[in-house]
Amino acid sequence: MTTISDFLAPDHQRCDNLFAVAEAAAAHGDWDNAAREFSLFHDALLHHFAMEEEVMFPAFEARTGMTQGPTSMMRSEHRQMTDLLNQMADAMARKDSNSFLGDADTLLIIMQQHNMKEEQMLYQMADQALAGELDEVVGRMRALT
């Protein structure tokens, strides 16, 4: 049986790695590579959000009845990060390294704090609350494309 923690925490690392490659390319002014790598990161992060918001959060909320707790905060942080992604995409299109890298710094801080809260609190709570249906929930997250 795969837990939510076992499934989603490595995806954080995958997104972080994609982010680092895109940021490094932009920092070196390699805009073609930066655009390609940023697109991969952008898509991976939005897919991660979708797995949580479309599958895991609703399952957790249905099981616990908590709709204004940690999942609400995580959704709010997802919106913040999505706004930054959009700003970064705009900076990328303009090849504005100062704006891109400034927003990247902000995004990195938010992602690190967000991931820590999910990995150390929410995922463990979800693993416990959804213990009887982990295979089904993880399977539905895997199925999202």
PDB file of C-alpha atoms in Angstrom:
ATOM      1  CA  MET A   1       0.000   0.000   0.000  1.00  0.00           C
ATOM      2  CA  THR A   2       1.306   3.438  -0.985  1.00  0.00           C
ATOM      3  CA  THR A   3       0.528   6.249   1.411  1.00  0.00           C
ATOM      4  CA  ILE A   4      -0.266   9.812   0.422  1.00  0.00           C
ATOM      5  CA  SER A   5       3.020  10.847   2.015  1.00  0.00           C
ATOM      6  CA  ASP A   6       4.935   8.255  -0.023  1.00  0.00           C
ATOM      7  CA  PHE A   7       3.209   9.369  -3.229  1.00  0.00           C
ATOM      8  CA  LEU A   8       3.124  13.162  -2.941  1.00  0.00           C
ATOM      9  CA  ALA A   9       6.339  14.003  -1.065  1.00  0.00           C
ATOM     10  CA  PRO A  10       8.578  12.687  -3.890  1.00  0.00           C
ATOM     11  CA  ASP A  11       6.512  14.740  -6.324  1.00  0.00           C
ATOM     12  CA  HIS A  12       7.473  17.837  -4.322  1.00  0.00           C
ATOM     13  CA  GLN A  13      11.107  16.897  -4.886  1.00  0.00           C
ATOM     14  CA  ARG A  14      10.504  16.340  -8.605  1.00  0.00           C
ATOM     15  CA  CYS A  15       8.911  19.796  -8.908  1.00  0.00           C
ATOM     16  CA  ASP A  16      11.756  21.345  -6.895  1.00  0.00           C
ATOM     17  CA  ASN A  17      14.321  19.790  -9.223  1.00  0.00           C
ATOM     18  CA  LEU A  18      12.521  21.066 -12.330  1.00  0.00           C
ATOM     19  CA  PHE A  19      12.314  24.511 -10.748  1.00  0.00           C
ATOM     20  CA  ALA A  20      16.063  24.580 -10.029  1.00  0.00           C
ATOM     21  CA  VAL A  21      16.927  23.724 -13.639  1.00  0.00           C
ATOM     22  CA  ALA A  22      14.622  26.433 -15.020  1.00  0.00           C
ATOM     23  CA  GLU A  23      15.912  29.022 -12.564  1.00  0.00           C
ATOM     24  CA  ALA A  24      19.553  28.208 -13.374  1.00  0.00           C
ATOM     25  CA  ALA A  25      18.938  28.506 -17.109  1.00  0.00           C
ATOM     26  CA  ALA A  26      17.245  31.891 -16.645  1.00  0.00           C
ATOM     27  CA  ALA A  27      20.066  33.078 -14.387  1.00  0.00           C
ATOM     28  CA  HIS A  28      22.524  32.262 -17.189  1.00  0.00           C
ATOM     29  CA  GLY A  29      20.407  34.021 -19.809  1.00  0.00           C
ATOM     30  CA  ASP A  30      19.755  30.759 -21.670  1.00  0.00           C
ATOM     31  CA  TRP A  31      16.185  31.765 -22.493  1.00  0.00           C
ATOM     32  CA  ASP A  32      15.391  28.906 -24.893  1.00  0.00           C
ATOM     33  CA  ASN A  33      16.359  26.298 -22.322  1.00  0.00           C
ATOM     34  CA  ALA A  34      14.813  28.346 -19.502  1.00  0.00           C
ATOM     35  CA  ALA A  35      11.490  28.531 -21.347  1.00  0.00           C
ATOM     36  CA  ARG A  36      11.464  24.788 -22.009  1.00  0.00           C
ATOM     37  CA  GLU A  37      12.420  23.894 -18.441  1.00  0.00           C
ATOM     38  CA  PHE A  38      10.029  26.445 -16.925  1.00  0.00           C
ATOM     39  CA  SER A  39       7.200  24.935 -18.976  1.00  0.00           C
ATOM     40  CA  LEU A  40       8.007  21.485 -17.561  1.00  0.00           C
ATOM     41  CA  PHE A  41       8.084  22.894 -14.029  1.00  0.00           C
ATOM     42  CA  HIS A  42       4.897  24.912 -14.540  1.00  0.00           C
ATOM     43  CA  ASP A  43       2.991  21.866 -15.800  1.00  0.00           C
ATOM     44  CA  ALA A  44       4.373  19.606 -13.050  1.00  0.00           C
ATOM     45  CA  LEU A  45       3.440  22.025 -10.276  1.00  0.00           C
ATOM     46  CA  LEU A  46      -0.084  22.589 -11.605  1.00  0.00           C
ATOM     47  CA  HIS A  47      -0.504  18.817 -11.947  1.00  0.00           C
ATOM     48  CA  HIS A  48       0.603  18.405  -8.325  1.00  0.00           C
ATOM     49  CA  PHE A  49      -1.948  21.004  -7.236  1.00  0.00           C
ATOM     50  CA  ALA A  50      -4.648  19.198  -9.242  1.00  0.00           C
ATOM     51  CA  MET A  51      -3.884  15.852  -7.594  1.00  0.00           C
ATOM     52  CA  GLU A  52      -4.326  17.469  -4.212  1.00  0.00           C
ATOM     53  CA  GLU A  53      -7.265  19.756  -4.957  1.00  0.00           C
ATOM     54  CA  GLU A  54      -9.285  17.380  -7.141  1.00  0.00           C
ATOM     55  CA  VAL A  55      -8.640  14.120  -5.290  1.00  0.00           C
ATOM     56  CA  MET A  56      -6.834  14.178  -1.959  1.00  0.00           C
ATOM     57  CA  PHE A  57      -8.284  17.316  -0.377  1.00  0.00           C
ATOM     58  CA  PRO A  58     -11.925  16.392  -1.131  1.00  0.00           C
ATOM     59  CA  ALA A  59     -11.384  12.844   0.171  1.00  0.00           C
ATOM     60  CA  PHE A  60      -9.747  14.191   3.344  1.00  0.00           C
ATOM     61  CA  GLU A  61     -12.486  16.772   3.854  1.00  0.00           C
ATOM     62  CA  ALA A  62     -15.241  14.195   3.315  1.00  0.00           C
ATOM     63  CA  ARG A  63     -13.669  11.829   5.827  1.00  0.00           C
ATOM     64  CA  THR A  64     -12.833  14.435   8.504  1.00  0.00           C
ATOM     65  CA  GLY A  65     -15.446  17.126   7.961  1.00  0.00           C
ATOM     66  CA  MET A  66     -12.640  19.725   8.080  1.00  0.00           C
ATOM     67  CA  THR A  67     -13.193  22.141   5.206  1.00  0.00           C
ATOM     68  CA  GLN A  68     -11.835  25.336   6.765  1.00  0.00           C
ATOM     69  CA  GLY A  69      -8.650  23.842   8.172  1.00  0.00           C
ATOM     70  CA  PRO A  70      -5.392  22.817   6.542  1.00  0.00           C
ATOM     71  CA  THR A  71      -6.835  22.150   3.083  1.00  0.00           C
ATOM     72  CA  SER A  72      -8.265  25.658   2.921  1.00  0.00           C
ATOM     73  CA  MET A  73      -4.845  27.104   3.772  1.00  0.00           C
ATOM     74  CA  MET A  74      -3.123  24.881   1.201  1.00  0.00           C
ATOM     75  CA  ARG A  75      -5.582  25.982  -1.519  1.00  0.00           C
ATOM     76  CA  SER A  76      -4.841  29.608  -0.656  1.00  0.00           C
ATOM     77  CA  GLU A  77      -1.114  28.969  -0.942  1.00  0.00           C
ATOM     78  CA  HIS A  78      -1.655  27.163  -4.257  1.00  0.00           C
ATOM     79  CA  ARG A  79      -3.356  30.328  -5.569  1.00  0.00           C
ATOM     80  CA  GLN A  80      -0.409  32.438  -4.381  1.00  0.00           C
ATOM     81  CA  MET A  81       2.036  30.139  -6.130  1.00  0.00           C
ATOM     82  CA  THR A  82      -0.071  30.071  -9.298  1.00  0.00           C
ATOM     83  CA  ASP A  83      -0.065  33.876  -9.359  1.00  0.00           C
ATOM     84  CA  LEU A  84       3.724  33.833  -9.071  1.00  0.00           C
ATOM     85  CA  LEU A  85       3.946  31.235 -11.849  1.00  0.00           C
ATOM     86  CA  ASN A  86       1.931  33.545 -14.087  1.00  0.00           C
ATOM     87  CA  GLN A  87       4.191  36.487 -13.238  1.00  0.00           C
ATOM     88  CA  MET A  88       7.234  34.347 -13.967  1.00  0.00           C
ATOM     89  CA  ALA A  89       5.782  33.256 -17.312  1.00  0.00           C
ATOM     90  CA  ASP A  90       5.272  36.895 -18.214  1.00  0.00           C
ATOM     91  CA  ALA A  91       8.836  37.751 -17.191  1.00  0.00           C
ATOM     92  CA  MET A  92      10.062  34.745 -19.188  1.00  0.00           C
ATOM     93  CA  ALA A  93       8.231  35.967 -22.293  1.00  0.00           C
ATOM     94  CA  ARG A  94       9.867  39.391 -21.862  1.00  0.00           C
ATOM     95  CA  LYS A  95      13.249  37.798 -21.077  1.00  0.00           C
ATOM     96  CA  ASP A  96      13.325  39.937 -17.946  1.00  0.00           C
ATOM     97  CA  SER A  97      15.779  38.119 -15.730  1.00  0.00           C
ATOM     98  CA  ASN A  98      15.409  40.508 -12.779  1.00  0.00           C
ATOM     99  CA  SER A  99      11.646  40.009 -12.583  1.00  0.00           C
ATOM    100  CA  PHE A 100      11.858  36.277 -13.259  1.00  0.00           C
ATOM    101  CA  LEU A 101      14.550  35.660 -10.668  1.00  0.00           C
ATOM    102  CA  GLY A 102      12.894  37.920  -8.085  1.00  0.00           C
ATOM    103  CA  ASP A 103       9.605  36.062  -8.432  1.00  0.00           C
ATOM    104  CA  ALA A 104      11.532  32.775  -8.411  1.00  0.00           C
ATOM    105  CA  ASP A 105      13.079  33.682  -5.058  1.00  0.00           C
ATOM    106  CA  THR A 106       9.645  34.437  -3.625  1.00  0.00           C
ATOM    107  CA  LEU A 107       8.177  31.251  -5.071  1.00  0.00           C
ATOM    108  CA  LEU A 108      11.018  29.165  -3.664  1.00  0.00           C
ATOM    109  CA  ILE A 109      10.396  30.447  -0.130  1.00  0.00           C
ATOM    110  CA  ILE A 110       6.655  29.846  -0.380  1.00  0.00           C
ATOM    111  CA  MET A 111       7.143  26.375  -1.889  1.00  0.00           C
ATOM    112  CA  GLN A 112       9.599  25.341   0.825  1.00  0.00           C
ATOM    113  CA  GLN A 113       7.278  26.446   3.621  1.00  0.00           C
ATOM    114  CA  HIS A 114       4.233  24.981   1.883  1.00  0.00           C
ATOM    115  CA  ASN A 115       5.879  21.628   1.234  1.00  0.00           C
ATOM    116  CA  MET A 116       7.048  21.387   4.829  1.00  0.00           C
ATOM    117  CA  LYS A 117       3.508  21.990   6.130  1.00  0.00           C
ATOM    118  CA  GLU A 118       2.095  19.373   3.783  1.00  0.00           C
ATOM    119  CA  GLU A 119       4.772  16.765   4.425  1.00  0.00           C
ATOM    120  CA  GLN A 120       4.986  17.213   8.188  1.00  0.00           C
ATOM    121  CA  MET A 121       1.316  17.788   8.902  1.00  0.00           C
ATOM    122  CA  LEU A 122      -1.336  17.420   6.214  1.00  0.00           C
ATOM    123  CA  TYR A 123      -0.068  14.299   4.451  1.00  0.00           C
ATOM    124  CA  GLN A 124       0.310  12.485   7.755  1.00  0.00           C
ATOM    125  CA  MET A 125      -3.176  13.569   8.814  1.00  0.00           C
ATOM    126  CA  ALA A 126      -4.524  12.377   5.456  1.00  0.00           C
ATOM    127  CA  ASP A 127      -2.694   9.043   5.716  1.00  0.00           C
ATOM    128  CA  GLN A 128      -4.347   8.499   9.072  1.00  0.00           C
ATOM    129  CA  ALA A 129      -7.825   9.737   8.112  1.00  0.00           C
ATOM    130  CA  LEU A 130      -7.881   7.876   4.795  1.00  0.00           C
ATOM    131  CA  ALA A 131      -6.164   4.691   5.999  1.00  0.00           C
ATOM    132  CA  GLY A 132      -8.919   2.447   4.666  1.00  0.00           C
ATOM    133  CA  GLU A 133      -8.969   3.999   1.212  1.00  0.00           C
ATOM    134  CA  LEU A 134      -5.359   4.963   0.498  1.00  0.00           C
ATOM    135  CA  ASP A 135      -5.009   2.672  -2.523  1.00  0.00           C
ATOM    136  CA  GLU A 136      -8.137   4.140  -4.105  1.00  0.00           C
ATOM    137  CA  VAL A 137      -7.170   7.779  -3.398  1.00  0.00           C
ATOM    138  CA  VAL A 138      -3.596   7.329  -4.633  1.00  0.00           C
ATOM    139  CA  GLY A 139      -4.916   5.476  -7.672  1.00  0.00           C
ATOM    140  CA  ARG A 140      -7.195   8.401  -8.534  1.00  0.00           C
ATOM    141  CA  MET A 141      -4.286  10.833  -8.148  1.00  0.00           C
ATOM    142  CA  ARG A 142      -2.126   8.652 -10.428  1.00  0.00           C
ATOM    143  CA  ALA A 143      -4.905   8.655 -13.025  1.00  0.00           C
ATOM    144  CA  LEU A 144      -4.975  12.445 -13.340  1.00  0.00           C
ATOM    145  CA  THR A 145      -3.253  13.650 -16.481  1.00  0.00           C
TER     146      THR A 145
END
